[in-house]
Tab-separated table of C-alpha atoms and ligand atoms in Angstrom:
chain	number	residue	atom	x	y	z
K	1	MET	CA	-85.707	-155.826	71.749
K	2	HIS	CA	-88.452	-158.622	69.939
K	3	TYR	CA	-88.365	-159.880	66.564
K	4	TYR	CA	-90.926	-158.043	64.493
K	5	ASP	CA	-92.495	-159.484	60.505
K	6	GLN	CA	-90.029	-158.174	58.152
K	7	HIS	CA	-91.956	-158.166	54.905
K	8	MET	CA	-95.335	-156.873	55.094
K	9	HIS	CA	-97.670	-154.747	52.038
K	10	THR	CA	-99.910	-151.878	52.393
K	11	TYR	CA	-101.966	-149.928	50.050
K	12	PHE	CA	-98.534	-148.330	49.136
K	13	SER	CA	-98.085	-151.521	46.979
K	14	PRO	CA	-100.435	-152.393	43.846
K	15	ASP	CA	-101.218	-155.623	44.920
K	16	SER	CA	-102.338	-154.638	49.069
K	17	VAL	CA	-105.486	-152.696	50.313
K	18	GLU	CA	-104.221	-152.932	53.302
K	19	LYS	CA	-103.780	-150.220	56.119
K	20	PHE	CA	-100.617	-149.827	58.454
K	21	GLU	CA	-103.203	-149.658	61.750
K	22	ASN	CA	-104.701	-152.647	60.898
K	23	TYR	CA	-100.891	-154.348	61.320
K	24	LEU	CA	-100.260	-151.614	64.525
K	25	GLU	CA	-103.319	-152.979	66.234
K	26	GLN	CA	-101.876	-156.850	66.285
K	27	SER	CA	-98.834	-155.802	68.908
K	28	ASP	CA	-96.797	-153.240	70.252
K	29	LYS	CA	-93.630	-153.972	68.660
K	30	ALA	CA	-91.958	-152.430	65.795
K	31	LEU	CA	-93.719	-152.228	62.134
K	32	VAL	CA	-91.883	-152.027	58.775
K	33	THR	CA	-93.670	-152.330	55.540
K	34	THR	CA	-92.059	-153.810	52.526
K	35	GLU	CA	-93.727	-151.972	49.503
K	36	HIS	CA	-92.873	-153.007	45.930
K	37	LEU	CA	-90.762	-151.486	43.481
K	38	ASP	CA	-90.705	-152.843	39.912
K	39	PHE	CA	-89.535	-151.904	36.880
K	40	PHE	CA	-91.405	-153.918	33.769
K	41	SER	CA	-90.465	-153.725	29.866
K	42	PRO	CA	-92.022	-152.418	27.060
K	43	TYR	CA	-92.965	-155.733	25.950
K	44	GLN	CA	-94.153	-156.202	29.778
K	45	ASN	CA	-96.963	-153.856	28.667
K	46	GLN	CA	-97.090	-153.221	32.264
K	47	ALA	CA	-96.959	-149.726	34.191
K	48	ASP	CA	-93.896	-149.655	36.418
K	49	VAL	CA	-94.851	-149.734	40.503
K	50	ILE	CA	-93.462	-146.876	41.959
K	51	PRO	CA	-93.761	-146.427	45.565
K	52	ASP	CA	-95.065	-142.843	46.323
K	53	PHE	CA	-91.957	-141.750	48.690
K	54	PRO	CA	-92.965	-138.694	50.095
K	55	ARG	CA	-96.528	-139.583	50.661
K	56	TYR	CA	-94.960	-142.887	52.371
K	57	THR	CA	-93.197	-140.762	54.382
K	58	ALA	CA	-95.905	-138.299	55.358
K	59	LYS	CA	-97.853	-141.394	56.616
K	60	ILE	CA	-95.304	-142.642	58.519
K	61	GLU	CA	-94.353	-139.376	60.161
K	62	GLN	CA	-97.914	-139.056	60.917
K	63	LEU	CA	-98.295	-142.494	62.557
K	64	ASN	CA	-95.403	-142.281	64.353
K	65	LYS	CA	-96.878	-139.360	66.430
K	66	GLU	CA	-99.460	-141.780	66.960
K	67	TYR	CA	-97.941	-145.299	67.675
K	68	ASP	CA	-95.217	-144.317	69.329
K	69	ASN	CA	-92.690	-143.955	66.903
K	70	ARG	CA	-92.842	-147.714	66.204
K	71	VAL	CA	-92.868	-147.531	62.226
K	72	ARG	CA	-90.196	-147.984	60.158
K	73	LYS	CA	-89.718	-147.830	56.485
K	74	GLY	CA	-89.029	-150.521	54.094
K	75	ILE	CA	-89.120	-151.316	50.525
K	76	GLU	CA	-88.826	-154.585	48.300
K	77	VAL	CA	-87.212	-154.436	45.256
K	78	GLY	CA	-87.823	-156.248	42.061
K	79	PHE	CA	-84.129	-156.373	40.595
K	80	THR	CA	-83.420	-157.193	37.335
K	81	TYR	CA	-80.579	-156.711	35.419
K	82	PRO	CA	-81.879	-153.761	32.497
K	83	ASP	CA	-83.636	-152.058	35.622
K	84	LYS	CA	-80.425	-151.784	37.872
K	85	ASP	CA	-79.983	-148.043	37.303
K	86	LYS	CA	-83.292	-146.957	37.726
K	87	ILE	CA	-83.374	-149.025	40.705
K	88	GLN	CA	-80.712	-146.814	42.493
K	89	ASP	CA	-81.590	-143.745	40.597
K	90	TYR	CA	-85.426	-144.191	43.045
K	91	LEU	CA	-83.207	-145.135	46.293
K	92	SER	CA	-80.737	-142.460	46.386
K	93	GLY	CA	-81.126	-140.223	48.812
K	94	LYS	CA	-84.498	-142.146	50.283
K	95	ASP	CA	-83.847	-143.044	54.245
K	96	PHE	CA	-85.290	-146.767	54.172
K	97	ASP	CA	-84.670	-148.943	57.106
K	98	LEU	CA	-84.896	-151.944	55.247
K	99	ILE	CA	-84.521	-152.919	51.414
K	100	LEU	CA	-85.592	-156.454	50.152
K	101	LEU	CA	-84.098	-157.602	47.393
K	102	SER	CA	-86.306	-160.406	45.042
K	103	VAL	CA	-86.242	-161.463	41.700
K	104	HIS	CA	-89.775	-162.056	40.711
K	105	HIS	CA	-89.903	-161.320	36.209
K	106	ASN	CA	-87.189	-161.467	33.402
K	107	GLY	CA	-88.854	-158.364	31.528
K	108	GLN	CA	-90.886	-160.762	29.493
K	109	TYR	CA	-92.977	-162.699	31.991
K	110	ASN	CA	-93.719	-163.020	36.149
K	111	PHE	CA	-91.548	-166.107	37.586
K	112	MET	CA	-94.853	-166.899	39.790
K	113	ASN	CA	-96.851	-167.335	37.101
K	114	ILE	CA	-94.285	-170.592	34.959
K	115	GLY	CA	-94.716	-173.792	35.697
K	116	ASN	CA	-92.919	-177.021	34.018
K	117	GLU	CA	-95.462	-176.900	31.038
K	118	ASP	CA	-93.840	-173.586	29.952
K	119	VAL	CA	-90.234	-173.734	31.062
K	120	PRO	CA	-89.058	-177.433	32.094
K	121	LEU	CA	-87.764	-177.080	35.593
K	122	THR	CA	-83.956	-178.002	34.744
K	123	GLU	CA	-84.148	-175.095	32.435
K	124	HIS	CA	-85.883	-172.862	34.342
K	125	LEU	CA	-83.785	-173.679	38.025
K	126	ASN	CA	-80.837	-172.910	36.404
K	127	ASP	CA	-82.151	-169.477	34.706
K	128	TYR	CA	-83.684	-168.415	37.975
K	129	TYR	CA	-80.550	-168.667	40.215
K	130	SER	CA	-78.269	-167.319	37.376
K	131	ARG	CA	-80.460	-164.147	37.319
K	132	MET	CA	-80.434	-164.519	41.556
K	133	LEU	CA	-76.532	-164.674	41.293
K	134	GLN	CA	-77.026	-161.356	38.865
K	135	ALA	CA	-78.883	-159.313	41.266
K	136	VAL	CA	-76.928	-160.164	44.345
K	137	GLN	CA	-73.568	-159.422	42.503
K	138	GLU	CA	-75.095	-156.433	41.198
K	139	PHE	CA	-77.274	-154.966	44.312
K	140	PRO	CA	-74.949	-155.299	47.055
K	141	ASN	CA	-76.637	-152.158	48.910
K	142	ALA	CA	-80.086	-154.626	49.766
K	143	ASN	CA	-80.251	-155.728	53.383
K	144	VAL	CA	-82.326	-159.035	52.785
K	145	LEU	CA	-82.401	-161.908	50.083
K	146	ALA	CA	-86.411	-162.073	49.662
K	147	HIS	CA	-87.927	-165.541	49.141
K	148	PHE	CA	-85.253	-167.355	47.322
K	149	ASP	CA	-88.323	-169.777	46.020
K	150	TYR	CA	-90.230	-167.045	44.865
K	151	GLY	CA	-89.655	-168.577	40.719
K	152	LEU	CA	-90.265	-171.776	42.086
K	153	ARG	CA	-93.893	-171.224	43.483
K	154	GLY	CA	-95.622	-172.514	40.702
K	155	TYR	CA	-93.524	-175.859	40.030
K	156	THR	CA	-93.598	-178.663	42.411
K	157	VAL	CA	-89.624	-178.986	43.560
K	158	THR	CA	-87.936	-181.811	45.862
K	159	VAL	CA	-84.843	-180.995	46.923
K	160	ASP	CA	-82.626	-183.165	45.075
K	161	GLU	CA	-84.115	-181.215	42.276
K	162	LEU	CA	-83.183	-178.264	43.162
K	163	ARG	CA	-79.413	-179.834	44.129
K	164	GLN	CA	-78.921	-179.730	40.435
K	165	VAL	CA	-78.009	-176.328	40.649
K	166	GLU	CA	-76.628	-176.529	44.744
K	167	LYS	CA	-73.517	-174.916	42.783
K	168	LYS	CA	-75.285	-171.843	41.732
K	169	LEU	CA	-77.358	-171.574	44.276
K	170	LEU	CA	-74.403	-171.853	46.940
K	171	LYS	CA	-72.547	-168.911	44.803
K	172	VAL	CA	-75.774	-166.765	45.200
K	173	PHE	CA	-75.610	-167.601	49.198
K	174	LYS	CA	-71.626	-166.597	49.303
K	175	THR	CA	-72.054	-163.686	47.513
K	176	ALA	CA	-75.381	-162.839	49.537
K	177	VAL	CA	-73.232	-163.191	52.311
K	178	GLN	CA	-70.247	-161.323	51.345
K	179	ASN	CA	-72.087	-158.385	50.518
K	180	GLU	CA	-74.084	-158.398	54.275
K	181	LEU	CA	-77.337	-159.986	52.838
K	182	ALA	CA	-79.530	-161.917	55.528
K	183	PHE	CA	-81.554	-164.949	54.061
K	184	GLU	CA	-85.651	-164.647	54.397
K	185	LEU	CA	-87.497	-167.651	55.610
K	186	ASN	CA	-90.763	-166.276	53.719
K	187	THR	CA	-93.581	-167.687	55.747
K	188	LYS	CA	-95.975	-167.707	52.636
K	189	SER	CA	-93.423	-169.675	50.311
K	190	MET	CA	-93.131	-172.110	53.424
K	191	TYR	CA	-96.546	-172.541	54.375
K	192	ARG	CA	-99.300	-171.407	51.403
K	193	HIS	CA	-97.011	-172.609	48.845
K	194	GLY	CA	-95.938	-175.508	50.112
K	195	ASN	CA	-92.245	-175.041	49.660
K	196	ALA	CA	-91.099	-175.185	53.766
K	197	HIS	CA	-88.760	-178.646	52.563
K	198	LEU	CA	-86.807	-176.137	49.990
K	199	TYR	CA	-86.182	-173.961	53.015
K	200	GLU	CA	-84.800	-176.908	55.240
K	201	TYR	CA	-82.232	-177.382	52.768
K	202	ALA	CA	-81.684	-173.696	51.849
K	203	ILE	CA	-80.966	-173.166	55.728
K	204	ASP	CA	-78.203	-175.533	55.802
K	205	LEU	CA	-76.814	-174.214	52.769
K	206	TYR	CA	-76.482	-170.459	53.743
K	207	LEU	CA	-74.902	-171.728	57.043
K	208	SER	CA	-72.434	-173.451	54.988
K	209	ALA	CA	-71.545	-170.386	52.958
K	210	GLY	CA	-71.030	-168.537	56.318
K	211	GLY	CA	-74.297	-166.899	56.349
K	212	LYS	CA	-75.125	-165.981	59.849
K	213	MET	CA	-78.578	-163.620	59.523
K	214	PHE	CA	-81.866	-164.658	59.348
K	215	THR	CA	-84.897	-162.650	58.918
K	216	LEU	CA	-88.728	-164.201	59.325
K	217	GLY	CA	-91.141	-162.392	56.597
K	218	SER	CA	-95.274	-163.301	56.205
K	219	ASP	CA	-95.241	-161.183	53.013
K	220	ALA	CA	-98.548	-160.461	54.270
K	221	HIS	CA	-101.060	-158.051	52.013
K	222	LYS	CA	-103.755	-158.237	54.532
K	223	ALA	CA	-103.431	-157.936	58.340
K	224	GLU	CA	-104.234	-161.846	58.934
K	225	ASP	CA	-101.552	-163.148	57.301
K	226	TYR	CA	-99.124	-161.010	59.842
K	227	GLU	CA	-96.636	-163.231	61.503
K	228	PHE	CA	-98.354	-166.149	59.515
K	229	HIS	CA	-96.562	-169.370	60.841
K	230	PHE	CA	-93.856	-167.703	62.669
K	231	LYS	CA	-93.446	-170.113	65.545
K	232	GLU	CA	-93.164	-173.110	62.885
K	233	ALA	CA	-90.255	-171.055	60.685
K	234	ALA	CA	-88.610	-169.999	64.172
K	235	GLU	CA	-88.985	-174.046	65.236
K	236	MET	CA	-87.068	-175.100	61.818
K	237	LEU	CA	-84.172	-172.288	62.244
K	238	LYS	CA	-83.566	-173.793	66.092
K	239	ARG	CA	-83.300	-177.377	64.587
K	240	HIS	CA	-80.687	-175.874	62.431
K	241	GLY	CA	-79.069	-174.584	65.199
K	242	VAL	CA	-79.885	-170.720	64.515
K	243	GLU	CA	-80.165	-168.959	67.740
K	244	GLN	CA	-81.093	-165.225	66.250
K	245	LEU	CA	-82.424	-163.140	63.974
K	246	VAL	CA	-81.627	-159.957	62.151
K	247	THR	CA	-83.673	-156.544	62.305
K	248	PHE	CA	-82.948	-153.704	60.396
K	249	GLN	CA	-83.174	-149.840	61.233
K	250	GLN	CA	-81.392	-147.407	58.971
K	251	GLN	CA	-80.271	-150.609	57.172
K	252	GLU	CA	-78.094	-151.871	59.943
K	253	PRO	CA	-78.459	-154.982	61.633
K	254	SER	CA	-79.337	-155.906	64.885
K	255	PHE	CA	-79.203	-159.583	66.137
K	256	VAL	CA	-82.106	-160.314	68.247
K	257	PRO	CA	-83.404	-163.382	70.294
K	258	ILE	CA	-85.945	-166.192	67.898
K	259	PRO	CA	-89.009	-165.822	69.383
K	260	GLN	CA	-90.218	-168.353	71.755
K	261	GLU	CA	-93.548	-167.991	72.729
K	262	LYS	CA	-96.536	-165.297	72.158
K	263	VAL	CA	-96.337	-165.453	68.514
K	264	THR	CA	-99.653	-166.106	65.661
K	265	THR	CA	-99.519	-169.782	64.636
K	266	LYS	CA	-102.385	-169.324	62.346
E	1	LIG	ZN1	-91.854	-160.771	46.232
E	2	LIG	ZN1	-93.582	-159.016	49.323
């Protein structure tokens, strides 16, 4: 079994128009897409983002006939505490293979749209990782903690600055490990938003929390970003002594070797 990208979007997410086929044609491996689920507050005046599960399931059934049963079902849950019951209600009875846990917004603003001029970094770090701690505590049925640095994409953060909240981050990772969540190397964060150095630090912290499960996710919204910079991310993990990755089927993890070659290095 080969490792395959475990964070991708298609037209089942409102911020993507990509087709499954354009991903499928790039490899013979399994494919999973992780479509957005995000609820918003009345304050945000924005329509909830809810994948059309019957249509998604029907499309994947059709693709599985054409593409040798390669396609799996995934979802990226944007967690907020006020929405936790709505999230569980949506997931109830649905047979996802993979559930990503993300912290995208706080009911007022999207964390990617703010920077130091909006909320000073120290205040933001404390707030963001408090919310992430609440997310891993309150949503234990996720499989992967996605882009731990999502809320830092709009800032320029050094490892020393991130260390200000090391205690809190360690608690996030320990709780994630207890709940059997894998840690995602989000290659878009690392190599497009320039946060690879924060991953060097976080990998060791997650390992120190007893973590053993890692995934690579491109967060592709278009097919050309499939397995974006996977080779570099795999090399980084190897430097930290990690030899295996995990993939999820019916939410059960399986360990697979870290890809050695034949990976896209765009
Ligand atoms: Zn996300
Ligand atoms: Zn995503």
